[in-house]
Coordinates of N, CA and C in Angstrom, one line a residue:
Chain A
M218 N -39.7 -2.9 -4.3 CA -39.0 -1.5 -4.7 C -37.8 -1.7 -5.5
N219 N -37.8 -1.0 -6.6 CA -36.5 -1.2 -7.5 C -35.4 -0.2 -6.9
A220 N -34.3 -0.5 -7.3 CA -32.9 0.5 -6.8 C -33.5 1.6 -7.2
R221 N -33.7 2.1 -8.3 CA -34.0 3.6 -8.8 C -35.0 4.4 -7.7
M222 N -36.1 3.5 -7.6 CA -37.4 4.0 -6.8 C -36.5 4.2 -5.3
F223 N -35.9 3.4 -4.8 CA -35.2 3.7 -3.5 C -34.4 5.0 -3.4
L224 N -33.8 5.2 -4.3 CA -32.8 6.3 -4.4 C -33.5 7.5 -4.6
A225 N -34.6 7.4 -5.3 CA -35.4 8.7 -5.3 C -36.2 9.1 -4.2
C226 N -36.6 7.9 -3.4 CA -37.2 8.2 -2.1 C -36.3 8.8 -1.0
L227 N -35.0 8.1 -1.2 CA -33.9 8.6 -0.2 C -33.6 10.1 -0.6
A228 N -33.5 10.6 -2.0 CA -33.2 11.9 -2.0 C -34.4 12.9 -1.6
I229 N -35.6 12.2 -1.3 CA -36.7 13.2 -0.8 C -36.7 13.4 0.6
V230 N -36.2 12.2 1.2 CA -36.4 12.1 2.9 C -35.1 12.7 3.4
V231 N -34.0 12.8 2.6 CA -32.7 13.4 3.1 C -32.4 14.6 2.5
P232 N -32.6 15.7 3.1 CA -32.3 17.1 2.6 C -30.7 17.2 2.3
V233 N -30.5 17.9 1.5 CA -29.0 18.2 0.9 C -28.4 19.0 2.0
T234 N -27.2 18.6 2.7 CA -26.6 19.5 3.6 C -25.0 19.2 3.2
P235 N -24.2 20.4 3.6 CA -22.8 20.2 3.3 C -22.1 19.1 4.0
A236 N -21.4 18.4 3.4 CA -20.8 17.0 3.8 C -19.6 17.4 4.7
L237 N -19.5 16.7 5.9 CA -18.4 17.1 6.7 C -17.6 15.8 7.0
A238 N -16.6 15.7 8.0 CA -15.6 14.7 7.8 C -14.4 15.0 8.9
H239 N -13.8 13.9 9.2 CA -12.8 14.0 10.1 C -11.6 14.7 9.3
A240 N -10.7 15.4 10.2 CA -9.7 16.1 9.8 C -8.3 15.2 9.8
F241 N -8.2 15.0 8.5 CA -7.1 14.0 8.3 C -5.7 15.0 8.1
L242 N -4.6 14.4 8.7 CA -3.2 15.3 8.4 C -2.9 14.8 7.2
Q243 N -2.6 16.0 6.4 CA -2.2 15.7 4.8 C -0.8 16.2 4.6
H244 N -0.3 16.8 5.5 CA 1.1 17.5 5.4 C 1.8 17.9 6.5
A245 N 3.0 17.4 6.9 CA 3.7 17.9 8.2 C 5.0 18.5 7.7
S246 N 5.6 19.4 8.3 CA 6.9 19.9 8.2 C 7.3 20.3 9.8
P247 N 8.6 19.7 10.1 CA 9.1 18.6 9.3 C 8.4 17.1 9.7
G248 N 8.5 16.3 8.5 CA 7.5 15.3 8.5 C 7.8 14.3 9.5
A249 N 7.1 13.2 9.6 CA 7.7 12.0 10.5 C 8.9 11.2 10.1
G250 N 9.8 11.2 11.1 CA 11.1 10.4 11.0 C 12.0 11.3 10.4
A251 N 11.9 12.6 10.2 CA 12.8 13.3 9.4 C 14.1 13.5 10.2
V252 N 15.1 13.5 9.7 CA 16.6 13.7 10.3 C 17.1 14.9 9.6
L253 N 17.2 16.0 10.6 CA 17.6 17.2 10.0 C 18.8 17.8 10.5
A254 N 19.5 18.5 9.6 CA 20.6 19.2 9.7 C 20.6 20.4 10.4
N255 N 19.5 21.1 10.1 CA 19.4 22.5 10.9 C 17.9 22.4 11.6
P256 N 18.2 22.7 12.8 CA 16.9 22.7 13.6 C 15.8 23.4 13.1
P257 N 14.6 23.0 13.1 CA 13.3 23.8 12.5 C 13.0 25.0 13.5
K258 N 12.4 26.0 12.9 CA 12.0 27.0 13.7 C 10.5 26.9 14.2
E259 N 9.9 26.2 13.3 CA 8.5 26.0 13.5 C 7.9 24.6 13.0
I260 N 6.7 24.2 13.7 CA 6.1 23.0 13.1 C 4.8 23.4 12.4
V261 N 4.7 22.9 11.1 CA 3.6 23.2 10.4 C 2.8 22.1 10.1
L262 N 1.5 21.9 10.4 CA 0.7 20.7 10.0 C -0.6 21.3 9.1
E263 N -0.8 20.4 8.0 CA -1.9 20.9 7.1 C -2.8 19.6 7.2
F264 N -4.2 20.1 7.5 CA -5.4 19.0 7.3 C -6.2 19.2 6.2
S265 N -7.1 18.0 6.2 CA -7.9 18.1 5.3 C -9.2 18.9 5.5
E266 N -9.7 19.2 6.7 CA -10.7 19.9 7.0 C -10.3 21.2 7.9
S267 N -11.4 22.0 7.8 CA -11.0 23.3 8.7 C -11.1 22.8 10.3
L268 N -10.4 23.3 11.0 CA -10.3 22.9 12.4 C -11.2 23.9 13.4
E269 N -11.3 23.4 14.5 CA -11.8 24.4 15.6 C -10.8 24.5 16.6
P270 N -10.3 25.8 16.6 CA -9.1 26.2 17.4 C -9.3 25.8 18.7
T271 N -10.2 26.0 19.5 CA -10.3 25.9 21.0 C -9.8 24.5 21.3
F272 N -10.4 23.3 20.6 CA -10.0 22.0 20.9 C -9.1 21.4 20.0
S273 N -8.1 22.2 19.2 CA -7.1 21.6 18.5 C -5.6 22.1 18.9
G274 N -4.9 21.5 18.9 CA -3.4 22.1 19.3 C -2.2 21.1 18.9
I275 N -1.1 21.5 19.2 CA 0.2 20.9 18.9 C 1.1 20.7 20.3
A276 N 1.5 19.7 20.6 CA 2.6 19.7 21.7 C 3.9 19.1 21.3
V277 N 5.2 19.9 21.5 CA 6.3 19.5 21.1 C 7.3 19.3 22.2
S278 N 7.9 18.2 22.3 CA 8.7 18.0 23.5 C 10.0 17.2 23.0
D279 N 10.9 17.5 24.0 CA 12.4 16.7 23.6 C 12.4 15.4 24.2
A280 N 13.5 14.9 24.2 CA 13.4 13.4 24.6 C 13.3 13.3 26.1
A281 N 13.6 14.5 26.9 CA 13.2 14.4 28.4 C 11.8 14.7 28.6
G282 N 11.0 15.0 27.7 CA 9.6 15.3 27.9 C 9.3 16.7 28.1
H283 N 10.3 17.7 28.0 CA 10.2 19.1 28.2 C 9.5 19.6 26.9
D284 N 8.6 20.8 27.3 CA 8.0 21.2 26.0 C 9.0 22.3 25.6
V285 N 9.1 22.2 24.0 CA 9.9 23.2 23.2 C 9.4 24.1 22.5
A286 N 8.0 24.4 22.6 CA 7.3 25.3 22.0 C 7.4 26.7 22.4
A287 N 7.7 27.6 21.5 CA 7.8 28.9 21.9 C 6.6 29.8 22.3
A288 N 5.6 29.0 21.7 CA 4.4 29.9 21.8 C 3.4 28.8 21.8
H289 N 1.9 29.4 22.0 CA 0.9 28.5 21.5 C 0.6 28.2 20.3
A290 N -0.1 27.2 19.7 CA -0.1 26.9 18.5 C -1.2 28.0 17.7
V291 N -0.9 28.3 16.6 CA -1.6 29.3 15.7 C -2.5 28.5 14.8
I292 N -3.8 28.5 14.6 CA -4.7 27.6 14.0 C -5.6 28.5 13.1
T293 N -5.5 28.5 11.6 CA -6.0 29.1 10.7 C -6.6 28.1 9.8
G294 N -8.0 28.2 9.6 CA -8.5 27.3 8.8 C -8.3 25.8 8.9
G295 N -7.5 25.1 7.8 CA -7.0 23.7 8.2 C -5.7 23.6 8.5
S296 N -5.1 24.6 8.7 CA -3.4 24.4 9.3 C -3.1 25.0 10.5
M297 N -2.5 24.1 11.2 CA -1.6 24.5 12.6 C -0.3 24.7 12.5
H298 N 0.2 25.8 13.2 CA 1.9 25.9 13.2 C 2.1 26.5 14.6
V299 N 3.3 26.1 15.0 CA 3.7 26.4 16.3 C 5.1 26.7 16.4
A300 N 5.6 28.0 16.7 CA 6.9 28.2 16.7 C 7.6 27.6 17.8
L301 N 9.1 27.4 17.6 CA 9.7 26.4 18.5 C 10.8 27.3 19.2
N302 N 11.7 26.8 20.4 CA 12.8 27.5 20.9 C 13.7 27.0 19.9
S303 N 15.0 27.4 20.3 CA 16.3 27.0 19.5 C 16.6 25.6 19.9
L304 N 16.4 24.5 19.1 CA 16.2 23.2 19.2 C 17.8 22.8 19.3
A305 N 18.3 22.0 20.2 CA 19.7 21.3 20.3 C 19.4 19.9 19.5
A306 N 20.7 19.4 19.3 CA 20.6 18.0 18.6 C 19.7 17.0 19.6
G307 N 19.2 16.3 18.9 CA 18.5 15.2 19.7 C 17.0 15.0 19.0
S308 N 16.2 14.1 19.6 CA 15.1 13.5 19.2 C 13.8 14.2 19.9
Y309 N 13.0 14.6 18.9 CA 12.0 15.6 19.4 C 10.4 14.7 19.1
R310 N 9.4 14.9 19.9 CA 8.2 14.1 19.6 C 7.0 15.3 19.4
V311 N 6.3 15.1 18.2 CA 5.2 16.2 18.0 C 3.8 15.2 18.4
A312 N 3.2 15.9 18.9 CA 1.8 15.2 19.3 C 0.7 16.2 19.0
W313 N -0.2 15.7 17.9 CA -1.2 16.9 17.8 C -2.5 16.3 17.9
R314 N -3.5 17.1 18.0 CA -5.0 16.7 18.0 C -5.9 17.5 17.3
A315 N -6.6 17.2 16.5 CA -7.3 18.2 15.8 C -8.9 17.9 15.7
V316 N -9.5 18.8 16.1 CA -11.1 18.8 16.1 C -11.6 19.4 14.8
S317 N -12.2 18.8 14.1 CA -13.0 19.6 12.8 C -14.1 20.3 13.2
V318 N -14.4 21.3 12.3 CA -15.6 22.1 12.7 C -16.8 21.4 13.0
D319 N -17.0 20.1 12.4 CA -18.1 19.4 12.7 C -17.9 18.3 13.9
T320 N -17.0 18.7 14.8 CA -16.5 18.1 16.1 C -15.8 16.6 16.0
H321 N -15.7 16.3 14.8 CA -15.0 14.9 14.8 C -13.7 15.3 15.3
R322 N -12.9 14.5 15.9 CA -11.6 14.5 16.7 C -10.9 13.4 16.2
T323 N -9.5 13.9 15.6 CA -8.4 12.9 15.2 C -7.1 13.4 16.0
E324 N -6.4 12.5 16.2 CA -5.0 12.7 16.9 C -3.8 12.0 16.3
G325 N -2.7 12.2 16.5 CA -1.6 11.5 16.1 C -0.2 12.2 16.7
A326 N 0.9 11.3 16.6 CA 2.3 11.9 17.1 C 3.2 11.2 16.2
Y327 N 4.3 11.8 16.0 CA 5.4 11.5 15.5 C 6.8 12.1 16.1
S328 N 7.8 11.7 15.5 CA 9.2 12.0 16.0 C 10.0 12.5 14.9
F329 N 10.9 13.4 15.0 CA 11.9 13.8 14.3 C 13.3 14.0 15.0
T330 N 14.3 14.1 14.4 CA 15.8 14.3 14.8 C 16.3 15.3 14.3
V331 N 17.2 16.1 15.2 CA 18.1 17.2 14.8 C 19.6 16.5 14.8
K332 N 20.2 16.5 14.0 CA 21.5 15.9 13.9 C 22.6 17.0 14.7
P333 N 23.4 16.3 15.5 CA 24.4 16.9 16.0 C 25.2 18.1 15.2
Chain B
M176 N 12.0 -2.3 13.1 CA 10.9 -2.6 14.3 C 9.8 -1.5 14.1
R177 N 10.2 -0.4 13.8 CA 8.9 0.9 13.8 C 8.1 0.8 12.6
Y178 N 8.7 0.1 11.7 CA 7.9 -0.1 10.4 C 6.8 -1.1 10.5
L179 N 6.7 -1.8 11.8 CA 5.6 -2.8 12.1 C 4.4 -2.0 12.8
R180 N 4.9 -0.8 13.1 CA 3.6 -0.2 14.0 C 2.5 0.0 12.9
P181 N 2.3 0.2 11.7 CA 1.3 0.5 11.0 C 0.4 -0.8 10.7
F182 N 0.8 -2.1 11.4 CA 0.1 -3.0 11.1 C -1.0 -2.9 12.2
A183 N -2.4 -3.6 11.7 CA -3.4 -3.6 12.5 C -4.0 -5.1 12.4
L184 N -4.3 -5.9 13.5 CA -4.8 -7.2 13.5 C -6.3 -7.2 14.1
T185 N -7.1 -7.5 13.5 CA -8.6 -7.9 14.1 C -9.0 -9.3 14.1
A186 N -9.8 -10.0 14.8 CA -10.2 -11.2 14.9 C -11.4 -11.4 15.5
T187 N -12.4 -12.3 14.9 CA -13.6 -12.8 15.8 C -13.7 -14.1 15.7
V188 N -14.2 -14.6 16.8 CA -14.5 -16.1 16.8 C -15.9 -16.3 17.6
G189 N -16.7 -17.2 16.7 CA -18.2 -17.4 17.1 C -18.1 -19.0 17.3
Y190 N -19.5 -19.4 17.7 CA -19.9 -20.6 17.9 C -21.1 -20.8 17.1
A191 N -21.5 -21.2 16.0 CA -22.6 -21.3 15.2 C -23.5 -22.7 15.8
V192 N -24.7 -22.4 15.9 CA -25.7 -23.4 16.2 C -26.7 -23.6 15.2
P193 N -26.7 -24.4 14.2 CA -27.7 -24.4 13.1 C -29.1 -24.7 13.7
G194 N -30.0 -24.1 12.8 CA -31.5 -24.4 13.4 C -31.9 -25.9 12.9
A195 N -31.3 -26.4 11.7 CA -31.6 -27.6 11.3 C -30.7 -28.6 12.1
S196 N -31.4 -29.8 12.5 CA -30.9 -30.8 13.4 C -29.8 -31.6 12.6
D197 N -29.8 -31.7 11.2 CA -28.9 -32.6 10.6 C -27.7 -31.7 10.2
A198 N -27.4 -30.6 10.6 CA -26.4 -29.7 10.2 C -25.6 -29.5 11.3
S199 N -24.1 -29.6 11.2 CA -22.9 -29.5 12.2 C -23.0 -28.1 12.9
R200 N -22.8 -28.1 13.9 CA -22.2 -27.0 14.7 C -20.8 -26.7 14.3
S201 N -20.6 -25.6 14.4 CA -19.4 -25.2 13.9 C -18.6 -23.8 14.6
V202 N -17.3 -24.1 14.6 CA -16.7 -22.4 15.0 C -16.4 -21.8 13.9
E203 N -16.8 -20.4 14.1 CA -16.6 -19.4 13.0 C -15.6 -18.8 13.5
W204 N -14.2 -18.5 12.7 CA -13.4 -17.7 13.0 C -12.6 -17.0 11.9
A205 N -12.6 -15.6 12.1 CA -12.3 -14.8 11.0 C -11.5 -13.5 11.6
G206 N -10.9 -12.8 10.7 CA -10.1 -11.7 10.9 C -9.5 -11.2 9.7
A207 N -8.6 -9.7 10.3 CA -8.1 -9.1 9.1 C -6.8 -8.6 9.6
L208 N -5.8 -8.7 8.6 CA -4.5 -8.1 8.7 C -4.2 -7.0 8.0
E209 N -4.2 -5.8 8.4 CA -3.9 -4.5 7.8 C -2.8 -3.9 8.0
Y210 N -2.1 -2.9 6.9 CA -1.1 -2.3 7.0 C -1.5 -0.8 6.6
S211 N -1.6 0.1 7.4 CA -2.1 1.5 7.2 C -0.9 2.3 6.4
L212 N -0.9 2.7 5.0 CA -0.1 3.6 4.7 C -0.1 5.1 5.3
L213 N -1.2 5.4 5.8 CA -1.8 6.7 6.3 C -1.1 6.7 7.7
Y214 N -1.2 5.6 8.4 CA -0.4 5.7 9.9 C 1.4 5.8 9.7
L215 N 1.7 5.1 8.6 CA 3.1 5.1 8.3 C 3.5 6.6 8.0
Q216 N 2.8 7.0 6.9 CA 3.3 8.4 6.5 C 3.2 9.6 7.7
N217 N 2.2 9.4 8.4 CA 1.9 10.5 9.3 C 2.6 10.3 10.8
N218 N 2.8 9.0 11.2 CA 3.2 8.7 12.4 C 4.5 7.9 12.6
V219 N 5.2 7.6 11.6 CA 6.3 6.8 11.8 C 7.4 7.5 10.8
Q220 N 7.2 7.3 9.3 CA 8.2 8.0 8.6 C 7.5 8.3 7.4
D221 N 7.7 9.7 7.0 CA 7.3 10.4 6.0 C 7.7 9.9 4.6
Q222 N 7.0 9.2 3.7 CA 7.6 8.4 2.7 C 7.4 9.4 1.5
G223 N 6.7 10.5 1.7 CA 6.5 11.2 0.3 C 5.5 10.9 -0.5
F224 N 4.4 9.9 0.3 CA 3.2 9.6 -0.6 C 2.2 10.7 -1.2
S225 N 1.7 10.6 -2.3 CA 0.7 11.5 -2.7 C -0.4 11.3 -1.7
N226 N -1.4 12.2 -1.7 CA -2.6 12.0 -0.9 C -3.4 10.7 -1.3
F227 N -3.4 10.3 -2.5 CA -4.1 9.0 -3.0 C -3.4 8.0 -2.3
I228 N -2.1 7.8 -2.5 CA -1.3 6.6 -2.1 C -1.4 6.7 -0.7
A229 N -1.2 7.7 0.1 CA -1.3 7.5 1.5 C -2.7 7.0 2.2
H230 N -3.7 7.1 1.3 CA -5.0 6.6 1.9 C -5.2 5.2 1.5
L231 N -4.3 4.4 1.0 CA -4.6 3.0 0.8 C -4.1 2.1 1.9
T232 N -4.9 1.1 2.2 CA -4.5 0.2 3.2 C -4.5 -1.3 2.5
P233 N -3.1 -1.9 2.4 CA -3.1 -3.2 2.0 C -3.9 -4.0 3.0
I234 N -4.6 -5.1 2.9 CA -5.2 -5.7 3.6 C -5.3 -7.4 3.3
V235 N -5.5 -8.2 4.2 CA -5.5 -9.7 4.0 C -6.7 -10.1 5.1
E236 N -7.9 -10.3 4.6 CA -8.8 -11.0 5.6 C -9.0 -12.6 5.2
F237 N -9.5 -13.1 6.4 CA -9.5 -14.4 6.3 C -10.7 -14.9 6.9
S238 N -11.4 -15.7 6.4 CA -12.8 -16.3 7.2 C -12.7 -17.7 7.0
F239 N -12.9 -18.5 8.2 CA -13.0 -20.2 8.3 C -14.1 -20.5 9.0
S240 N -14.5 -21.7 8.6 CA -15.6 -22.5 9.5 C -15.2 -23.8 9.8
S241 N -15.0 -24.1 11.1 CA -14.4 -25.5 11.5 C -15.6 -26.3 12.0
P242 N -16.2 -27.3 11.5 CA -17.4 -28.0 11.9 C -17.0 -28.7 13.5
V243 N -17.7 -28.8 14.2 CA -17.5 -29.4 15.5 C -17.8 -30.9 15.5
D244 N -18.8 -31.1 14.6 CA -19.3 -32.7 14.7 C -18.6 -33.3 13.6
A245 N -18.4 -33.2 12.3 CA -18.0 -33.8 11.3 C -17.6 -32.7 10.3
G246 N -16.6 -33.2 9.4 CA -16.1 -32.5 8.1 C -14.9 -31.7 8.7
G247 N -14.3 -31.3 7.6 CA -13.1 -30.5 7.8 C -13.3 -28.9 7.7
T248 N -12.3 -28.2 8.1 CA -12.3 -26.9 7.8 C -12.5 -26.2 6.6
I249 N -13.1 -25.2 6.4 CA -13.1 -24.8 5.1 C -13.1 -22.9 5.4
G250 N -12.6 -22.3 4.3 CA -12.6 -20.9 4.4 C -11.8 -20.4 3.4
T251 N -11.7 -19.0 3.5 CA -10.7 -18.4 2.4 C -9.9 -17.3 2.9
F252 N -9.0 -16.9 2.3 CA -7.9 -15.9 2.3 C -8.3 -14.6 1.3
N253 N -8.5 -13.6 1.8 CA -9.0 -12.4 0.8 C -7.8 -11.3 0.8
P254 N -6.9 -11.5 -0.1 CA -5.9 -10.4 0.1 C -6.6 -9.1 -0.8
G255 N -6.2 -7.9 -0.5 CA -6.6 -6.9 -1.2 C -6.2 -5.5 -1.0
L256 N -6.9 -4.4 -1.6 CA -6.5 -3.1 -1.2 C -7.7 -2.4 -1.0
I257 N -7.6 -1.3 0.1 CA -8.6 -0.4 0.4 C -8.3 1.0 0.4
W258 N -9.1 1.8 -0.4 CA -8.9 2.9 -0.2 C -9.9 3.9 0.5
S259 N -9.3 4.5 1.7 CA -10.4 5.2 2.4 C -10.3 6.9 2.2
G260 N -11.3 7.5 1.7 CA -11.6 8.8 1.5 C -12.2 9.4 2.7
Q261 N -12.4 10.7 2.7 CA -13.2 11.4 3.5 C -14.5 10.9 3.7
H262 N -15.2 10.7 2.7 CA -16.7 10.2 2.8 C -16.9 8.7 2.2
E263 N -16.0 8.2 1.8 CA -16.2 6.8 1.2 C -15.1 6.0 1.2
Q264 N -15.3 4.7 1.1 CA -14.2 3.7 0.9 C -14.5 2.8 -0.1
V265 N -13.4 2.4 -0.8 CA -13.5 1.6 -2.1 C -12.5 0.4 -1.7
A266 N -13.0 -0.8 -2.0 CA -12.1 -2.1 -1.6 C -12.2 -3.0 -2.8
V267 N -11.1 -3.7 -3.0 CA -11.1 -4.6 -3.8 C -10.4 -5.9 -3.4
E268 N -10.9 -7.1 -3.4 CA -10.3 -8.3 -2.8 C -10.5 -9.5 -3.6
A269 N -9.1 -10.1 -3.8 CA -9.5 -11.5 -4.3 C -10.0 -12.7 -3.1
I270 N -10.7 -13.5 -3.7 CA -11.2 -14.5 -2.6 C -10.5 -16.1 -3.3
L271 N -9.6 -16.5 -2.0 CA -8.9 -17.5 -2.6 C -9.2 -18.5 -1.6
P272 N -9.7 -19.8 -2.0 CA -9.9 -21.1 -1.2 C -8.8 -21.3 -0.5
V273 N -9.1 -22.0 0.8 CA -7.8 -22.6 1.4 C -7.5 -24.0 1.2
N274 N -8.4 -24.8 0.8 CA -8.4 -26.1 0.4 C -9.6 -26.4 -0.6
H275 N -9.4 -27.7 -1.0 CA -10.4 -28.3 -2.1 C -11.9 -28.6 -1.6
A276 N -11.8 -28.5 -0.3 CA -13.3 -28.6 0.4 C -13.9 -27.3 0.2
T277 N -13.2 -26.3 0.2 CA -13.9 -24.8 0.2 C -14.3 -24.6 -1.4
G278 N -13.5 -25.0 -2.3 CA -13.6 -24.8 -3.7 C -12.3 -24.7 -4.4
D279 N -12.4 -24.6 -5.7 CA -11.3 -24.7 -6.6 C -11.4 -23.2 -7.5
N280 N -12.1 -22.6 -7.2 CA -12.1 -21.2 -8.0 C -11.7 -20.0 -7.2
V281 N -11.0 -19.0 -7.9 CA -10.7 -17.9 -7.4 C -11.5 -16.8 -7.7
G282 N -12.1 -16.0 -6.8 CA -13.2 -15.0 -6.9 C -12.7 -13.7 -6.7
V283 N -13.4 -12.8 -6.9 CA -13.1 -11.3 -6.5 C -14.2 -10.7 -5.9
I284 N -14.4 -9.8 -5.0 CA -15.2 -8.9 -4.3 C -14.8 -7.6 -4.3
A285 N -15.5 -6.4 -4.8 CA -15.5 -5.1 -4.7 C -16.4 -4.5 -3.8
Q286 N -16.2 -3.6 -3.1 CA -16.9 -3.0 -2.1 C -16.8 -1.6 -2.2
L287 N -18.1 -0.7 -2.2 CA -18.1 0.6 -1.9 C -18.9 1.0 -0.7
H288 N -18.2 1.9 0.1 CA -19.0 2.0 1.7 C -19.0 3.7 1.5
F289 N -20.2 4.2 2.0 CA -20.2 5.7 2.1 C -20.3 5.8 3.7
Y290 N -19.9 6.9 4.2 CA -19.9 7.2 5.6 C -21.0 8.1 5.5
I291 N -22.2 7.7 6.0 CA -23.4 8.2 6.0 C -23.4 9.3 7.1
D292 N -23.0 9.1 8.1 CA -23.0 10.3 9.1 C -22.1 11.4 8.6
D293 N -21.0 11.3 8.0 CA -20.4 12.5 7.4 C -21.1 13.2 6.3
L294 N -21.7 12.4 5.3 CA -22.6 12.9 4.1 C -23.6 13.7 4.7
F295 N -24.2 13.3 5.6 CA -25.5 13.8 6.2 C -25.6 14.1 7.6
P296 N -24.6 15.0 7.8 CA -24.3 15.3 9.4 C -25.5 15.7 10.2
H297 N -26.5 16.3 9.8 CA -27.5 16.9 10.2 C -28.8 16.1 10.3
T298 N -28.8 15.0 9.5 CA -29.9 14.3 9.2 C -29.8 12.8 9.8
L299 N -29.2 12.0 8.8 CA -28.9 10.5 9.2 C -27.8 10.7 10.1
G300 N -26.9 11.5 10.1 CA -25.6 11.4 11.1 C -25.9 12.0 12.4
T301 N -27.1 12.3 12.7 CA -27.4 13.1 14.2 C -28.2 11.9 15.0
S302 N -28.2 12.3 16.4 CA -28.7 11.4 17.2 C -30.2 11.3 17.1
I303 N -30.7 10.4 17.3 CA -32.4 10.0 17.0 C -32.9 10.8 18.3
F304 N -32.6 10.6 19.4 CA -33.0 11.2 20.7 C -31.8 12.2 21.3
G305 N -32.3 13.4 21.8 CA -31.2 14.2 22.4 C -31.1 15.3 21.3
G306 N -30.1 16.2 21.5 CA -29.7 17.3 20.9 C -29.0 17.2 19.6
K307 N -28.7 18.2 18.9 CA -28.0 18.0 17.7 C -26.3 17.8 18.3
P308 N -25.5 17.3 17.4 CA -24.1 17.2 17.6 C -23.3 18.4 17.8

């Protein structure tokens, strides 16, 4: 069987369905390692795929591990954002988990700093 | 130090027993050292990379064979670059022999991988037995 015939057979046996994938983080604000003069009011994360809100979320904590989010994360399509309490100077950690609508799971974490 | 975090090292070691009696047994050892720009961008320090650049991974693969009975080690270093997308991966690597016993020519290898389970999640990407994902 030559390559052309193999591809033709594959096209017959595999029905076309929408392609799905892992949700990769494409943009974060503030970004990883950012050093900010003014404390951010929210964390915004943009992903490459639409997210399943029930299983996706963001946790933001200070250096002591205390939660500094002012509310639950709001998830719309492929974006997540969470409002923050008024942040003092210091280092903060953002931990996110994203489950795309086809149930692939990704997660990550990064830090940013608010200058005194 | 934090800029070392995107490094990943994988390795494998095996013992090869050939079927032919006149061939030497050998220790096969190989691995890869990678540096994920995506991890650097998203987890260590935002570099402002474009989406294309962020999905690049510089890599050095190595593959060696060390005969147990006779002969010296042969193998190659393969420095290259991988681009990982949502549904496919493209890689280009040079093939550099480590010594004259391996060879004197430099080669190149290019690979194109498709993520079949992502491209066809409800057919080839689903369980053979059991329910739908």
